[in-house]
JSON list of C-alpha atoms in Angstrom, two decimals:
[
{"chain": "A", "resi": 4, "resn": "UNK", "atom": "CA", "xyz": [107.55, 67.34, 98.95]},
{"chain": "A", "resi": 5, "resn": "UNK", "atom": "CA", "xyz": [104.52, 69.58, 98.75]},
{"chain": "A", "resi": 6, "resn": "UNK", "atom": "CA", "xyz": [105.58, 73.21, 98.78]},
{"chain": "A", "resi": 7, "resn": "UNK", "atom": "CA", "xyz": [104.20, 76.71, 98.37]},
{"chain": "A", "resi": 8, "resn": "UNK", "atom": "CA", "xyz": [106.64, 79.55, 97.82]},
{"chain": "A", "resi": 9, "resn": "UNK", "atom": "CA", "xyz": [105.57, 83.19, 97.79]},
{"chain": "A", "resi": 10, "resn": "UNK", "atom": "CA", "xyz": [107.49, 85.95, 96.05]},
{"chain": "A", "resi": 11, "resn": "UNK", "atom": "CA", "xyz": [107.06, 89.53, 94.93]},
{"chain": "A", "resi": 12, "resn": "UNK", "atom": "CA", "xyz": [106.89, 91.31, 98.25]},
{"chain": "A", "resi": 13, "resn": "UNK", "atom": "CA", "xyz": [108.72, 94.51, 98.97]},
{"chain": "A", "resi": 14, "resn": "UNK", "atom": "CA", "xyz": [108.43, 98.20, 99.74]},
{"chain": "A", "resi": 15, "resn": "UNK", "atom": "CA", "xyz": [105.78, 100.20, 97.88]},
{"chain": "A", "resi": 16, "resn": "UNK", "atom": "CA", "xyz": [104.47, 103.73, 98.32]},
{"chain": "A", "resi": 17, "resn": "UNK", "atom": "CA", "xyz": [100.89, 104.44, 99.39]},
{"chain": "A", "resi": 18, "resn": "UNK", "atom": "CA", "xyz": [98.63, 104.36, 96.36]},
{"chain": "A", "resi": 19, "resn": "UNK", "atom": "CA", "xyz": [101.01, 102.06, 94.53]},
{"chain": "A", "resi": 20, "resn": "UNK", "atom": "CA", "xyz": [100.62, 98.55, 93.16]},
{"chain": "A", "resi": 21, "resn": "UNK", "atom": "CA", "xyz": [102.35, 95.22, 93.66]},
{"chain": "A", "resi": 22, "resn": "UNK", "atom": "CA", "xyz": [101.82, 91.66, 92.45]},
{"chain": "A", "resi": 23, "resn": "UNK", "atom": "CA", "xyz": [102.50, 88.68, 94.67]},
{"chain": "A", "resi": 24, "resn": "UNK", "atom": "CA", "xyz": [103.09, 85.21, 93.29]},
{"chain": "A", "resi": 25, "resn": "UNK", "atom": "CA", "xyz": [102.85, 81.81, 94.90]},
{"chain": "A", "resi": 26, "resn": "UNK", "atom": "CA", "xyz": [104.45, 78.86, 93.12]},
{"chain": "A", "resi": 27, "resn": "UNK", "atom": "CA", "xyz": [103.29, 75.37, 94.01]},
{"chain": "A", "resi": 28, "resn": "UNK", "atom": "CA", "xyz": [105.22, 72.15, 93.69]},
{"chain": "A", "resi": 29, "resn": "UNK", "atom": "CA", "xyz": [104.89, 68.53, 94.74]},
{"chain": "A", "resi": 30, "resn": "UNK", "atom": "CA", "xyz": [101.12, 68.28, 94.27]},
{"chain": "A", "resi": 31, "resn": "UNK", "atom": "CA", "xyz": [98.44, 68.70, 91.63]},
{"chain": "A", "resi": 32, "resn": "UNK", "atom": "CA", "xyz": [97.94, 72.45, 91.92]},
{"chain": "A", "resi": 33, "resn": "UNK", "atom": "CA", "xyz": [95.05, 72.60, 89.45]},
{"chain": "A", "resi": 34, "resn": "UNK", "atom": "CA", "xyz": [92.93, 70.40, 91.73]},
{"chain": "A", "resi": 35, "resn": "UNK", "atom": "CA", "xyz": [92.93, 72.69, 94.76]},
{"chain": "A", "resi": 36, "resn": "UNK", "atom": "CA", "xyz": [91.21, 75.91, 95.71]},
{"chain": "A", "resi": 37, "resn": "UNK", "atom": "CA", "xyz": [93.73, 78.46, 96.95]},
{"chain": "A", "resi": 38, "resn": "UNK", "atom": "CA", "xyz": [93.79, 81.47, 99.24]},
{"chain": "A", "resi": 39, "resn": "UNK", "atom": "CA", "xyz": [95.74, 84.49, 100.41]},
{"chain": "A", "resi": 40, "resn": "UNK", "atom": "CA", "xyz": [96.00, 85.22, 104.13]},
{"chain": "A", "resi": 41, "resn": "UNK", "atom": "CA", "xyz": [97.85, 88.17, 105.64]},
{"chain": "A", "resi": 42, "resn": "UNK", "atom": "CA", "xyz": [99.25, 89.14, 109.00]},
{"chain": "A", "resi": 43, "resn": "UNK", "atom": "CA", "xyz": [100.13, 92.71, 109.91]},
{"chain": "A", "resi": 44, "resn": "UNK", "atom": "CA", "xyz": [103.19, 93.12, 112.15]},
{"chain": "A", "resi": 45, "resn": "UNK", "atom": "CA", "xyz": [102.33, 92.00, 115.66]},
{"chain": "A", "resi": 46, "resn": "UNK", "atom": "CA", "xyz": [98.71, 91.33, 114.70]},
{"chain": "A", "resi": 47, "resn": "UNK", "atom": "CA", "xyz": [96.51, 88.34, 114.00]},
{"chain": "A", "resi": 48, "resn": "UNK", "atom": "CA", "xyz": [95.76, 86.41, 110.84]},
{"chain": "A", "resi": 49, "resn": "UNK", "atom": "CA", "xyz": [93.31, 87.84, 108.30]},
{"chain": "A", "resi": 50, "resn": "UNK", "atom": "CA", "xyz": [91.82, 85.92, 105.37]},
{"chain": "A", "resi": 51, "resn": "UNK", "atom": "CA", "xyz": [92.14, 88.03, 102.22]},
{"chain": "A", "resi": 52, "resn": "UNK", "atom": "CA", "xyz": [90.84, 86.13, 99.19]},
{"chain": "A", "resi": 53, "resn": "UNK", "atom": "CA", "xyz": [90.07, 82.71, 97.76]},
{"chain": "A", "resi": 54, "resn": "UNK", "atom": "CA", "xyz": [89.87, 81.24, 94.26]},
{"chain": "A", "resi": 55, "resn": "UNK", "atom": "CA", "xyz": [88.47, 77.88, 93.19]},
{"chain": "A", "resi": 56, "resn": "UNK", "atom": "CA", "xyz": [90.47, 75.36, 91.19]},
{"chain": "A", "resi": 57, "resn": "UNK", "atom": "CA", "xyz": [89.08, 76.52, 87.85]},
{"chain": "A", "resi": 58, "resn": "UNK", "atom": "CA", "xyz": [88.85, 80.22, 88.83]},
{"chain": "A", "resi": 59, "resn": "UNK", "atom": "CA", "xyz": [85.07, 80.28, 88.54]},
{"chain": "A", "resi": 60, "resn": "UNK", "atom": "CA", "xyz": [84.52, 81.14, 92.19]},
{"chain": "A", "resi": 61, "resn": "UNK", "atom": "CA", "xyz": [86.41, 84.11, 93.66]},
{"chain": "A", "resi": 62, "resn": "UNK", "atom": "CA", "xyz": [85.83, 85.84, 96.97]},
{"chain": "A", "resi": 63, "resn": "UNK", "atom": "CA", "xyz": [87.42, 88.76, 98.82]},
{"chain": "A", "resi": 64, "resn": "UNK", "atom": "CA", "xyz": [87.37, 90.21, 102.29]},
{"chain": "A", "resi": 65, "resn": "UNK", "atom": "CA", "xyz": [85.65, 93.56, 102.60]},
{"chain": "A", "resi": 66, "resn": "UNK", "atom": "CA", "xyz": [88.98, 95.18, 103.46]},
{"chain": "A", "resi": 67, "resn": "UNK", "atom": "CA", "xyz": [90.49, 94.48, 100.02]},
{"chain": "A", "resi": 68, "resn": "UNK", "atom": "CA", "xyz": [87.45, 94.21, 97.74]},
{"chain": "A", "resi": 69, "resn": "UNK", "atom": "CA", "xyz": [87.81, 96.48, 94.73]},
{"chain": "A", "resi": 70, "resn": "UNK", "atom": "CA", "xyz": [91.56, 96.95, 95.27]},
{"chain": "A", "resi": 71, "resn": "UNK", "atom": "CA", "xyz": [93.00, 93.42, 95.13]},
{"chain": "A", "resi": 72, "resn": "UNK", "atom": "CA", "xyz": [92.56, 90.78, 92.41]},
{"chain": "A", "resi": 73, "resn": "UNK", "atom": "CA", "xyz": [93.29, 87.10, 92.88]},
{"chain": "A", "resi": 74, "resn": "UNK", "atom": "CA", "xyz": [94.15, 84.93, 89.89]},
{"chain": "A", "resi": 75, "resn": "UNK", "atom": "CA", "xyz": [95.82, 81.66, 89.04]},
{"chain": "A", "resi": 76, "resn": "UNK", "atom": "CA", "xyz": [97.59, 79.99, 86.14]},
{"chain": "A", "resi": 77, "resn": "UNK", "atom": "CA", "xyz": [97.24, 76.24, 86.50]},
{"chain": "A", "resi": 78, "resn": "UNK", "atom": "CA", "xyz": [99.65, 75.63, 83.63]},
{"chain": "A", "resi": 79, "resn": "UNK", "atom": "CA", "xyz": [102.32, 77.44, 85.64]},
{"chain": "A", "resi": 80, "resn": "UNK", "atom": "CA", "xyz": [101.27, 76.05, 89.05]},
{"chain": "A", "resi": 81, "resn": "UNK", "atom": "CA", "xyz": [100.98, 79.61, 90.22]},
{"chain": "A", "resi": 82, "resn": "UNK", "atom": "CA", "xyz": [98.67, 81.78, 92.29]},
{"chain": "A", "resi": 83, "resn": "UNK", "atom": "CA", "xyz": [98.72, 85.57, 92.14]},
{"chain": "A", "resi": 84, "resn": "UNK", "atom": "CA", "xyz": [97.51, 88.55, 94.11]},
{"chain": "A", "resi": 85, "resn": "UNK", "atom": "CA", "xyz": [97.44, 91.85, 92.26]},
{"chain": "A", "resi": 86, "resn": "UNK", "atom": "CA", "xyz": [97.30, 94.62, 94.85]},
{"chain": "A", "resi": 87, "resn": "UNK", "atom": "CA", "xyz": [96.50, 98.21, 93.91]},
{"chain": "A", "resi": 88, "resn": "UNK", "atom": "CA", "xyz": [95.65, 101.45, 95.75]},
{"chain": "A", "resi": 89, "resn": "UNK", "atom": "CA", "xyz": [97.81, 100.16, 98.56]},
{"chain": "A", "resi": 90, "resn": "UNK", "atom": "CA", "xyz": [97.50, 101.72, 102.00]},
{"chain": "A", "resi": 91, "resn": "UNK", "atom": "CA", "xyz": [99.67, 101.65, 105.09]},
{"chain": "A", "resi": 92, "resn": "UNK", "atom": "CA", "xyz": [97.30, 99.19, 106.73]},
{"chain": "A", "resi": 93, "resn": "UNK", "atom": "CA", "xyz": [97.97, 96.69, 103.92]},
{"chain": "A", "resi": 94, "resn": "UNK", "atom": "CA", "xyz": [101.47, 96.25, 105.36]},
{"chain": "A", "resi": 95, "resn": "UNK", "atom": "CA", "xyz": [101.70, 92.59, 106.30]},
{"chain": "A", "resi": 96, "resn": "UNK", "atom": "CA", "xyz": [103.22, 89.22, 105.64]},
{"chain": "A", "resi": 97, "resn": "UNK", "atom": "CA", "xyz": [101.12, 87.61, 102.91]},
{"chain": "A", "resi": 98, "resn": "UNK", "atom": "CA", "xyz": [100.74, 83.83, 102.95]},
{"chain": "A", "resi": 99, "resn": "UNK", "atom": "CA", "xyz": [99.31, 81.63, 100.26]},
{"chain": "A", "resi": 100, "resn": "UNK", "atom": "CA", "xyz": [97.38, 78.68, 101.63]},
{"chain": "A", "resi": 101, "resn": "UNK", "atom": "CA", "xyz": [95.79, 75.61, 100.10]},
{"chain": "A", "resi": 102, "resn": "UNK", "atom": "CA", "xyz": [92.27, 74.37, 100.78]},
{"chain": "A", "resi": 103, "resn": "UNK", "atom": "CA", "xyz": [91.81, 70.77, 101.75]},
{"chain": "A", "resi": 104, "resn": "UNK", "atom": "CA", "xyz": [90.83, 68.49, 98.89]},
{"chain": "A", "resi": 105, "resn": "UNK", "atom": "CA", "xyz": [87.97, 67.12, 100.94]},
{"chain": "A", "resi": 106, "resn": "UNK", "atom": "CA", "xyz": [89.00, 63.48, 101.25]},
{"chain": "A", "resi": 107, "resn": "UNK", "atom": "CA", "xyz": [87.28, 62.30, 104.44]},
{"chain": "A", "resi": 108, "resn": "UNK", "atom": "CA", "xyz": [86.86, 65.94, 105.42]},
{"chain": "A", "resi": 109, "resn": "UNK", "atom": "CA", "xyz": [85.33, 69.19, 104.31]},
{"chain": "A", "resi": 110, "resn": "UNK", "atom": "CA", "xyz": [87.09, 71.57, 101.92]},
{"chain": "A", "resi": 111, "resn": "UNK", "atom": "CA", "xyz": [86.86, 74.46, 104.37]},
{"chain": "A", "resi": 112, "resn": "UNK", "atom": "CA", "xyz": [90.24, 74.60, 106.01]},
{"chain": "A", "resi": 113, "resn": "UNK", "atom": "CA", "xyz": [93.81, 75.20, 104.90]},
{"chain": "A", "resi": 114, "resn": "UNK", "atom": "CA", "xyz": [96.14, 72.23, 105.04]},
{"chain": "A", "resi": 115, "resn": "UNK", "atom": "CA", "xyz": [99.31, 73.70, 103.52]},
{"chain": "A", "resi": 116, "resn": "UNK", "atom": "CA", "xyz": [100.89, 77.14, 103.78]},
{"chain": "A", "resi": 117, "resn": "UNK", "atom": "CA", "xyz": [103.76, 79.02, 102.22]},
{"chain": "A", "resi": 118, "resn": "UNK", "atom": "CA", "xyz": [106.42, 80.76, 104.29]},
{"chain": "A", "resi": 119, "resn": "UNK", "atom": "CA", "xyz": [105.05, 84.24, 103.55]},
{"chain": "A", "resi": 120, "resn": "UNK", "atom": "CA", "xyz": [106.13, 87.37, 101.70]},
{"chain": "A", "resi": 121, "resn": "UNK", "atom": "CA", "xyz": [106.41, 90.75, 103.40]},
{"chain": "A", "resi": 122, "resn": "UNK", "atom": "CA", "xyz": [104.69, 93.74, 101.83]},
{"chain": "A", "resi": 123, "resn": "UNK", "atom": "CA", "xyz": [105.50, 97.14, 103.31]},
{"chain": "A", "resi": 124, "resn": "UNK", "atom": "CA", "xyz": [103.48, 100.18, 102.28]},
{"chain": "A", "resi": 125, "resn": "UNK", "atom": "CA", "xyz": [105.29, 103.34, 103.28]},
{"chain": "A", "resi": 126, "resn": "UNK", "atom": "CA", "xyz": [106.39, 106.64, 101.81]},
{"chain": "B", "resi": 23, "resn": "UNK", "atom": "CA", "xyz": [83.32, 90.21, 108.60]},
{"chain": "B", "resi": 24, "resn": "UNK", "atom": "CA", "xyz": [84.27, 90.76, 112.21]},
{"chain": "B", "resi": 25, "resn": "UNK", "atom": "CA", "xyz": [86.97, 88.51, 113.63]},
{"chain": "B", "resi": 26, "resn": "UNK", "atom": "CA", "xyz": [85.92, 85.66, 115.88]},
{"chain": "B", "resi": 27, "resn": "UNK", "atom": "CA", "xyz": [86.53, 86.47, 119.54]},
{"chain": "B", "resi": 28, "resn": "UNK", "atom": "CA", "xyz": [89.24, 84.63, 121.47]},
{"chain": "B", "resi": 29, "resn": "UNK", "atom": "CA", "xyz": [90.86, 85.42, 124.82]},
{"chain": "B", "resi": 30, "resn": "UNK", "atom": "CA", "xyz": [94.14, 87.26, 124.35]},
{"chain": "B", "resi": 31, "resn": "UNK", "atom": "CA", "xyz": [96.03, 84.81, 126.54]},
{"chain": "B", "resi": 32, "resn": "UNK", "atom": "CA", "xyz": [95.58, 81.55, 128.38]},
{"chain": "B", "resi": 33, "resn": "UNK", "atom": "CA", "xyz": [98.13, 79.98, 130.69]},
{"chain": "B", "resi": 34, "resn": "UNK", "atom": "CA", "xyz": [98.57, 76.77, 132.60]},
{"chain": "B", "resi": 35, "resn": "UNK", "atom": "CA", "xyz": [101.13, 74.66, 134.38]},
{"chain": "B", "resi": 36, "resn": "UNK", "atom": "CA", "xyz": [102.75, 71.61, 132.80]},
{"chain": "B", "resi": 37, "resn": "UNK", "atom": "CA", "xyz": [100.39, 68.67, 132.86]},
{"chain": "B", "resi": 38, "resn": "UNK", "atom": "CA", "xyz": [97.27, 70.78, 133.25]},
{"chain": "B", "resi": 39, "resn": "UNK", "atom": "CA", "xyz": [94.51, 71.18, 130.70]},
{"chain": "B", "resi": 40, "resn": "UNK", "atom": "CA", "xyz": [93.55, 74.50, 129.18]},
{"chain": "B", "resi": 41, "resn": "UNK", "atom": "CA", "xyz": [90.67, 75.51, 126.94]},
{"chain": "B", "resi": 42, "resn": "UNK", "atom": "CA", "xyz": [90.62, 78.31, 124.40]},
{"chain": "B", "resi": 43, "resn": "UNK", "atom": "CA", "xyz": [87.21, 79.64, 123.45]},
{"chain": "B", "resi": 44, "resn": "UNK", "atom": "CA", "xyz": [86.26, 81.10, 120.09]},
{"chain": "B", "resi": 45, "resn": "UNK", "atom": "CA", "xyz": [82.98, 82.97, 119.79]},
{"chain": "B", "resi": 46, "resn": "UNK", "atom": "CA", "xyz": [81.36, 83.80, 116.50]},
{"chain": "B", "resi": 47, "resn": "UNK", "atom": "CA", "xyz": [77.85, 84.23, 115.18]},
{"chain": "B", "resi": 48, "resn": "UNK", "atom": "CA", "xyz": [75.06, 82.25, 113.59]},
{"chain": "B", "resi": 49, "resn": "UNK", "atom": "CA", "xyz": [76.61, 83.17, 110.22]},
{"chain": "B", "resi": 50, "resn": "UNK", "atom": "CA", "xyz": [79.90, 81.40, 110.85]},
{"chain": "B", "resi": 51, "resn": "UNK", "atom": "CA", "xyz": [80.57, 79.04, 113.75]},
{"chain": "B", "resi": 52, "resn": "UNK", "atom": "CA", "xyz": [76.89, 78.55, 114.45]},
{"chain": "B", "resi": 53, "resn": "UNK", "atom": "CA", "xyz": [76.07, 77.78, 110.83]},
{"chain": "B", "resi": 54, "resn": "UNK", "atom": "CA", "xyz": [78.50, 75.00, 109.97]},
{"chain": "B", "resi": 55, "resn": "UNK", "atom": "CA", "xyz": [80.81, 72.36, 111.35]},
{"chain": "B", "resi": 56, "resn": "UNK", "atom": "CA", "xyz": [83.70, 74.01, 109.50]},
{"chain": "B", "resi": 57, "resn": "UNK", "atom": "CA", "xyz": [85.79, 75.28, 112.38]},
{"chain": "B", "resi": 58, "resn": "UNK", "atom": "CA", "xyz": [89.53, 74.71, 112.33]},
{"chain": "B", "resi": 59, "resn": "UNK", "atom": "CA", "xyz": [92.39, 75.67, 114.62]},
{"chain": "B", "resi": 60, "resn": "UNK", "atom": "CA", "xyz": [95.94, 76.74, 113.75]},
{"chain": "B", "resi": 61, "resn": "UNK", "atom": "CA", "xyz": [99.07, 77.03, 115.78]},
{"chain": "B", "resi": 62, "resn": "UNK", "atom": "CA", "xyz": [101.59, 79.72, 114.90]},
{"chain": "B", "resi": 63, "resn": "UNK", "atom": "CA", "xyz": [105.11, 80.00, 116.25]},
{"chain": "B", "resi": 64, "resn": "UNK", "atom": "CA", "xyz": [106.95, 83.34, 115.99]},
{"chain": "B", "resi": 65, "resn": "UNK", "atom": "CA", "xyz": [108.05, 84.08, 112.45]},
{"chain": "B", "resi": 66, "resn": "UNK", "atom": "CA", "xyz": [106.52, 80.88, 111.11]},
{"chain": "B", "resi": 67, "resn": "UNK", "atom": "CA", "xyz": [103.55, 79.98, 108.97]},
{"chain": "B", "resi": 68, "resn": "UNK", "atom": "CA", "xyz": [100.43, 78.69, 110.72]},
{"chain": "B", "resi": 69, "resn": "UNK", "atom": "CA", "xyz": [100.07, 74.95, 111.23]},
{"chain": "B", "resi": 70, "resn": "UNK", "atom": "CA", "xyz": [96.76, 73.09, 111.13]},
{"chain": "B", "resi": 71, "resn": "UNK", "atom": "CA", "xyz": [95.88, 71.47, 114.46]},
{"chain": "B", "resi": 72, "resn": "UNK", "atom": "CA", "xyz": [92.14, 70.70, 114.23]},
{"chain": "B", "resi": 73, "resn": "UNK", "atom": "CA", "xyz": [89.72, 70.68, 111.29]},
{"chain": "B", "resi": 74, "resn": "UNK", "atom": "CA", "xyz": [85.96, 70.25, 110.97]},
{"chain": "B", "resi": 75, "resn": "UNK", "atom": "CA", "xyz": [85.48, 71.16, 114.66]},
{"chain": "B", "resi": 76, "resn": "UNK", "atom": "CA", "xyz": [87.09, 68.08, 116.19]},
{"chain": "B", "resi": 77, "resn": "UNK", "atom": "CA", "xyz": [89.20, 66.12, 113.71]},
{"chain": "B", "resi": 78, "resn": "UNK", "atom": "CA", "xyz": [92.98, 65.98, 113.98]},
{"chain": "B", "resi": 79, "resn": "UNK", "atom": "CA", "xyz": [95.38, 65.80, 111.04]},
{"chain": "B", "resi": 80, "resn": "UNK", "atom": "CA", "xyz": [97.83, 62.96, 111.12]},
{"chain": "B", "resi": 81, "resn": "UNK", "atom": "CA", "xyz": [100.83, 63.86, 113.23]},
{"chain": "B", "resi": 82, "resn": "UNK", "atom": "CA", "xyz": [98.97, 66.12, 115.66]},
{"chain": "B", "resi": 83, "resn": "UNK", "atom": "CA", "xyz": [98.96, 64.85, 119.22]},
{"chain": "B", "resi": 84, "resn": "UNK", "atom": "CA", "xyz": [95.71, 63.52, 120.67]},
{"chain": "B", "resi": 85, "resn": "UNK", "atom": "CA", "xyz": [96.28, 65.95, 123.54]},
{"chain": "B", "resi": 86, "resn": "UNK", "atom": "CA", "xyz": [94.60, 68.48, 121.24]},
{"chain": "B", "resi": 87, "resn": "UNK", "atom": "CA", "xyz": [90.83, 68.28, 120.93]},
{"chain": "B", "resi": 88, "resn": "UNK", "atom": "CA", "xyz": [88.10, 70.51, 119.57]},
{"chain": "B", "resi": 89, "resn": "UNK", "atom": "CA", "xyz": [84.40, 71.00, 120.14]},
{"chain": "B", "resi": 90, "resn": "UNK", "atom": "CA", "xyz": [81.56, 73.34, 119.31]},
{"chain": "B", "resi": 91, "resn": "UNK", "atom": "CA", "xyz": [78.35, 74.45, 120.98]},
{"chain": "B", "resi": 92, "resn": "UNK", "atom": "CA", "xyz": [76.13, 76.97, 119.30]},
{"chain": "B", "resi": 93, "resn": "UNK", "atom": "CA", "xyz": [78.18, 79.95, 118.18]},
{"chain": "B", "resi": 94, "resn": "UNK", "atom": "CA", "xyz": [81.22, 79.03, 120.29]},
{"chain": "B", "resi": 95, "resn": "UNK", "atom": "CA", "xyz": [84.03, 76.64, 119.44]},
{"chain": "B", "resi": 96, "resn": "UNK", "atom": "CA", "xyz": [86.72, 75.45, 121.82]},
{"chain": "B", "resi": 97, "resn": "UNK", "atom": "CA", "xyz": [90.22, 74.02, 121.64]},
{"chain": "B", "resi": 98, "resn": "UNK", "atom": "CA", "xyz": [91.43, 71.99, 124.61]},
{"chain": "B", "resi": 99, "resn": "UNK", "atom": "CA", "xyz": [95.06, 71.13, 125.21]},
{"chain": "B", "resi": 100, "resn": "UNK", "atom": "CA", "xyz": [95.47, 68.33, 127.72]},
{"chain": "B", "resi": 101, "resn": "UNK", "atom": "CA", "xyz": [98.69, 67.44, 129.50]},
{"chain": "B", "resi": 102, "resn": "UNK", "atom": "CA", "xyz": [100.12, 70.87, 128.74]},
{"chain": "B", "resi": 103, "resn": "UNK", "atom": "CA", "xyz": [103.77, 70.85, 127.72]},
{"chain": "B", "resi": 104, "resn": "UNK", "atom": "CA", "xyz": [106.33, 73.63, 127.42]},
{"chain": "B", "resi": 105, "resn": "UNK", "atom": "CA", "xyz": [106.43, 73.02, 123.69]},
{"chain": "B", "resi": 106, "resn": "UNK", "atom": "CA", "xyz": [102.74, 73.99, 123.42]},
{"chain": "B", "resi": 107, "resn": "UNK", "atom": "CA", "xyz": [103.61, 77.64, 123.90]},
{"chain": "B", "resi": 108, "resn": "UNK", "atom": "CA", "xyz": [102.51, 79.46, 120.76]},
{"chain": "B", "resi": 109, "resn": "UNK", "atom": "CA", "xyz": [99.70, 81.55, 119.31]},
{"chain": "B", "resi": 110, "resn": "UNK", "atom": "CA", "xyz": [96.51, 79.70, 118.45]},
{"chain": "B", "resi": 111, "resn": "UNK", "atom": "CA", "xyz": [93.86, 80.89, 116.00]},
{"chain": "B", "resi": 112, "resn": "UNK", "atom": "CA", "xyz": [90.39, 79.58, 115.35]},
{"chain": "B", "resi": 113, "resn": "UNK", "atom": "CA", "xyz": [88.96, 79.81, 111.84]},
{"chain": "B", "resi": 114, "resn": "UNK", "atom": "CA", "xyz": [85.55, 79.35, 110.29]},
{"chain": "B", "resi": 115, "resn": "UNK", "atom": "CA", "xyz": [83.81, 79.25, 106.97]},
{"chain": "B", "resi": 116, "resn": "UNK", "atom": "CA", "xyz": [80.95, 81.76, 106.74]},
{"chain": "B", "resi": 117, "resn": "UNK", "atom": "CA", "xyz": [77.53, 81.94, 105.12]},
{"chain": "B", "resi": 118, "resn": "UNK", "atom": "CA", "xyz": [78.93, 84.54, 102.68]},
{"chain": "B", "resi": 119, "resn": "UNK", "atom": "CA", "xyz": [81.30, 81.88, 101.29]},
{"chain": "B", "resi": 120, "resn": "UNK", "atom": "CA", "xyz": [84.20, 83.72, 102.91]},
{"chain": "B", "resi": 121, "resn": "UNK", "atom": "CA", "xyz": [86.38, 82.84, 105.87]},
{"chain": "B", "resi": 122, "resn": "UNK", "atom": "CA", "xyz": [87.13, 84.48, 109.19]},
{"chain": "B", "resi": 123, "resn": "UNK", "atom": "CA", "xyz": [89.92, 84.01, 111.71]},
{"chain": "B", "resi": 124, "resn": "UNK", "atom": "CA", "xyz": [89.78, 84.45, 115.43]},
{"chain": "B", "resi": 125, "resn": "UNK", "atom": "CA", "xyz": [91.64, 87.23, 117.19]},
{"chain": "B", "resi": 126, "resn": "UNK", "atom": "CA", "xyz": [94.29, 84.80, 118.40]},
{"chain": "B", "resi": 127, "resn": "UNK", "atom": "CA", "xyz": [95.29, 83.45, 121.82]},
{"chain": "B", "resi": 128, "resn": "UNK", "atom": "CA", "xyz": [98.80, 83.34, 123.25]},
{"chain": "B", "resi": 129, "resn": "UNK", "atom": "CA", "xyz": [99.28, 80.14, 125.25]},
{"chain": "B", "resi": 130, "resn": "UNK", "atom": "CA", "xyz": [101.81, 80.35, 128.04]},
{"chain": "B", "resi": 131, "resn": "UNK", "atom": "CA", "xyz": [103.12, 77.42, 130.07]},
{"chain": "B", "resi": 132, "resn": "UNK", "atom": "CA", "xyz": [103.97, 78.55, 133.58]}
]
């Protein structure tokens, strides 16, 4: 069974740092581009960052650029999000999501999601 | 990177059809046929319903259909059922090689 499992969420003070992890299983992780998407409590979905299969293409939303760093370790089937200079408005459930592989379709949608990890930024 | 614009809520009676609009710009929806739609139930991860404007993943009912005209995409749910109640989000690739979600629409079955 294909699965994405996030971990590393928790309570952090404003200005602090936190690293989220997403562990993949049941599919060839190294083949897929990956993403982080977040959802603040009671709010909509927001794309945060994406990374290509070999890490040579990385993109961020304007809201996290310069503060968050996406990375992956294909040997460990893992995706990461290093978050620093955290603010209250970074409080959200963070999902990792997989891009389509593009078989009979484009690559530009997410066909598998984790269950999410809650990050709370509060003093 | 402004969110795509969706109505906050759409409602219909069982059996009716409803359409959710999603308005973007010439840099996202208008630029590509890379619009997808996701359903999200409370406390759950989003689920893919439509990709590449109008294609359905296997397992998604053919009551769900998508289209696009200019900078606006649409999701139509035909034969509305109580189980269709959820939040629905549109999503598009952008000319900056980033992505953008819609503001989300709550579907209610009366």
